[in-house]
CSV table of C-alpha atoms in Angstrom, one decimal:
chain,number,residue,atom,x,y,z
A,1,UNK,CA,37.4,-65.3,21.0
A,2,UNK,CA,34.3,-63.2,21.6
A,3,UNK,CA,30.8,-63.5,19.5
A,4,UNK,CA,28.2,-61.2,19.7
A,5,UNK,CA,24.6,-61.2,17.7
A,6,UNK,CA,23.3,-57.9,16.0
A,7,UNK,CA,20.7,-56.9,13.3
A,8,UNK,CA,21.5,-54.6,10.2
A,9,UNK,CA,20.1,-51.6,11.6
A,10,UNK,CA,19.0,-48.3,8.9
A,11,UNK,CA,22.1,-46.3,10.0
A,12,UNK,CA,24.3,-49.4,8.9
A,13,UNK,CA,23.1,-49.3,5.3
A,14,UNK,CA,23.1,-47.6,2.0
A,15,UNK,CA,20.3,-46.7,-0.5
A,16,UNK,CA,20.6,-50.3,-1.7
A,17,UNK,CA,19.9,-51.5,2.1
A,18,UNK,CA,23.3,-53.3,2.1
A,19,UNK,CA,25.6,-52.8,5.1
A,20,UNK,CA,28.2,-50.4,4.4
A,21,UNK,CA,31.9,-50.5,4.9
A,22,UNK,CA,32.3,-48.3,7.6
A,23,UNK,CA,29.6,-50.3,9.7
A,24,UNK,CA,31.9,-53.4,9.3
A,25,UNK,CA,34.7,-51.6,10.9
A,26,UNK,CA,32.1,-50.0,13.7
A,27,UNK,CA,31.0,-53.2,14.5
A,28,UNK,CA,34.6,-54.6,14.9
A,29,UNK,CA,35.6,-52.0,17.3
A,30,UNK,CA,32.1,-52.7,19.3
A,31,UNK,CA,33.4,-56.5,19.9
A,32,UNK,CA,36.6,-55.3,20.7
A,33,UNK,CA,35.2,-52.8,23.4
A,34,UNK,CA,33.0,-55.7,24.7
A,35,UNK,CA,36.2,-58.1,24.8
A,36,UNK,CA,37.8,-55.5,26.9
A,37,UNK,CA,35.0,-55.0,29.2
A,38,UNK,CA,34.4,-58.8,29.6
A,39,UNK,CA,38.1,-58.5,31.1
A,40,UNK,CA,37.6,-55.9,33.3
A,41,UNK,CA,38.3,-52.8,30.9
A,42,UNK,CA,35.1,-50.8,30.9
A,43,UNK,CA,35.3,-47.5,28.9
A,44,UNK,CA,35.0,-45.4,32.0
A,45,UNK,CA,37.9,-47.5,33.6
A,46,UNK,CA,40.1,-47.0,30.5
A,47,UNK,CA,39.2,-43.4,30.7
A,48,UNK,CA,40.3,-43.4,34.4
A,49,UNK,CA,43.7,-45.1,33.5
A,50,UNK,CA,44.1,-42.5,30.8
A,51,UNK,CA,44.2,-45.2,28.0
A,52,UNK,CA,41.9,-44.6,24.6
A,53,UNK,CA,42.4,-46.5,21.3
A,54,UNK,CA,43.7,-45.1,17.8
A,55,UNK,CA,42.6,-46.9,14.8
A,56,UNK,CA,45.0,-47.8,12.3
A,57,UNK,CA,45.1,-49.8,8.9
A,58,UNK,CA,42.1,-51.9,8.1
A,59,UNK,CA,41.0,-54.5,5.3
A,60,UNK,CA,37.7,-55.1,4.7
A,61,UNK,CA,36.9,-58.5,2.6
A,62,UNK,CA,33.4,-58.7,1.7
A,63,UNK,CA,32.0,-62.3,0.4
A,64,UNK,CA,28.3,-61.9,0.5
A,65,UNK,CA,26.2,-58.7,1.3
A,66,UNK,CA,24.5,-58.3,4.8
A,67,UNK,CA,21.1,-56.4,4.3
A,68,UNK,CA,18.8,-54.3,6.3
A,69,UNK,CA,17.2,-56.0,9.0
A,70,UNK,CA,19.2,-59.4,8.8
A,71,UNK,CA,20.4,-60.8,11.9
A,72,UNK,CA,24.2,-61.6,11.9
A,73,UNK,CA,26.9,-62.2,14.3
A,74,UNK,CA,30.5,-61.2,14.8
A,75,UNK,CA,33.5,-63.4,15.8
A,76,UNK,CA,36.3,-61.5,17.1
A,77,UNK,CA,39.7,-63.0,17.0
A,78,UNK,CA,42.5,-60.9,18.4
A,79,UNK,CA,46.4,-61.0,18.0
A,80,UNK,CA,48.7,-58.8,20.0
A,81,UNK,CA,51.7,-57.6,17.7
A,82,UNK,CA,54.4,-55.6,19.2
A,83,UNK,CA,52.7,-52.4,20.5
A,84,UNK,CA,49.6,-52.6,18.2
A,85,UNK,CA,46.6,-55.3,18.4
A,86,UNK,CA,45.7,-56.7,14.9
A,87,UNK,CA,41.9,-57.6,15.1
A,88,UNK,CA,40.2,-60.2,13.0
A,89,UNK,CA,36.8,-60.1,12.8
A,90,UNK,CA,34.6,-62.3,10.8
A,91,UNK,CA,30.8,-61.7,10.2
A,92,UNK,CA,28.3,-64.5,9.6
A,93,UNK,CA,24.7,-64.3,8.8
A,94,UNK,CA,21.7,-66.5,10.0
A,95,UNK,CA,23.0,-69.5,7.9
A,96,UNK,CA,26.3,-69.3,9.3
A,97,UNK,CA,27.9,-68.4,6.2
A,98,UNK,CA,30.7,-65.8,6.8
A,99,UNK,CA,29.9,-62.8,4.8
A,100,UNK,CA,32.8,-60.7,5.6
A,101,UNK,CA,36.2,-60.3,7.2
A,102,UNK,CA,37.9,-57.2,8.9
A,103,UNK,CA,41.4,-57.1,9.7
A,104,UNK,CA,42.0,-53.8,11.9
A,105,UNK,CA,45.2,-52.4,13.6
A,106,UNK,CA,44.6,-50.4,16.9
A,107,UNK,CA,47.2,-48.7,19.0
A,108,UNK,CA,46.8,-47.6,22.8
A,109,UNK,CA,46.7,-43.8,23.0
A,110,UNK,CA,47.2,-41.9,25.8
A,111,UNK,CA,44.6,-38.7,25.2
A,112,UNK,CA,46.5,-36.4,28.2
A,113,UNK,CA,49.8,-36.5,26.6
A,114,UNK,CA,48.2,-36.8,23.0
A,115,UNK,CA,50.6,-39.7,21.8
A,116,UNK,CA,50.6,-43.5,21.0
A,117,UNK,CA,51.8,-45.5,24.1
A,118,UNK,CA,53.2,-49.0,24.9
A,119,UNK,CA,50.6,-51.5,25.4
A,120,UNK,CA,49.8,-51.8,28.9
A,121,UNK,CA,50.8,-55.0,30.4
A,122,UNK,CA,47.5,-55.2,32.6
A,123,UNK,CA,45.7,-55.4,29.3
A,124,UNK,CA,48.3,-57.3,27.2
A,125,UNK,CA,47.8,-60.4,29.3
A,126,UNK,CA,44.4,-60.9,27.9
A,127,UNK,CA,45.5,-61.3,24.3
A,128,UNK,CA,47.1,-64.0,22.2
A,129,UNK,CA,50.8,-63.5,21.9
A,130,UNK,CA,51.7,-62.8,18.5
A,131,UNK,CA,52.5,-65.8,16.2
A,132,UNK,CA,55.7,-65.8,14.1
A,133,UNK,CA,55.5,-66.1,10.6
């Protein structure tokens, strides 16, 4: 699990100053890249390994609006499933109230061959194993 603090910026909000759905998805990916970086896989190293991420399905559930200039933090929980990674992110306001949850699937992608590939073992070991239902 990894957490990161942010502040809702002008590019994250709609005309009503409420954080938009696309911003939640963007922050989810930012925290995933931060997790990969913390485990030795910077964007440059991923590029050198010819690895990219391809976004898949996502579900966003908003419980409470995050507003322009409001501080918040994102807590990332991840779970490896097959060759996909399911990311679970929870967004909390400064009062530690859960404002939103995002579940997103990501697949590994080889940009040279333009195809989805199996998850690299050197990266997989940093993810939690899939839990059986």
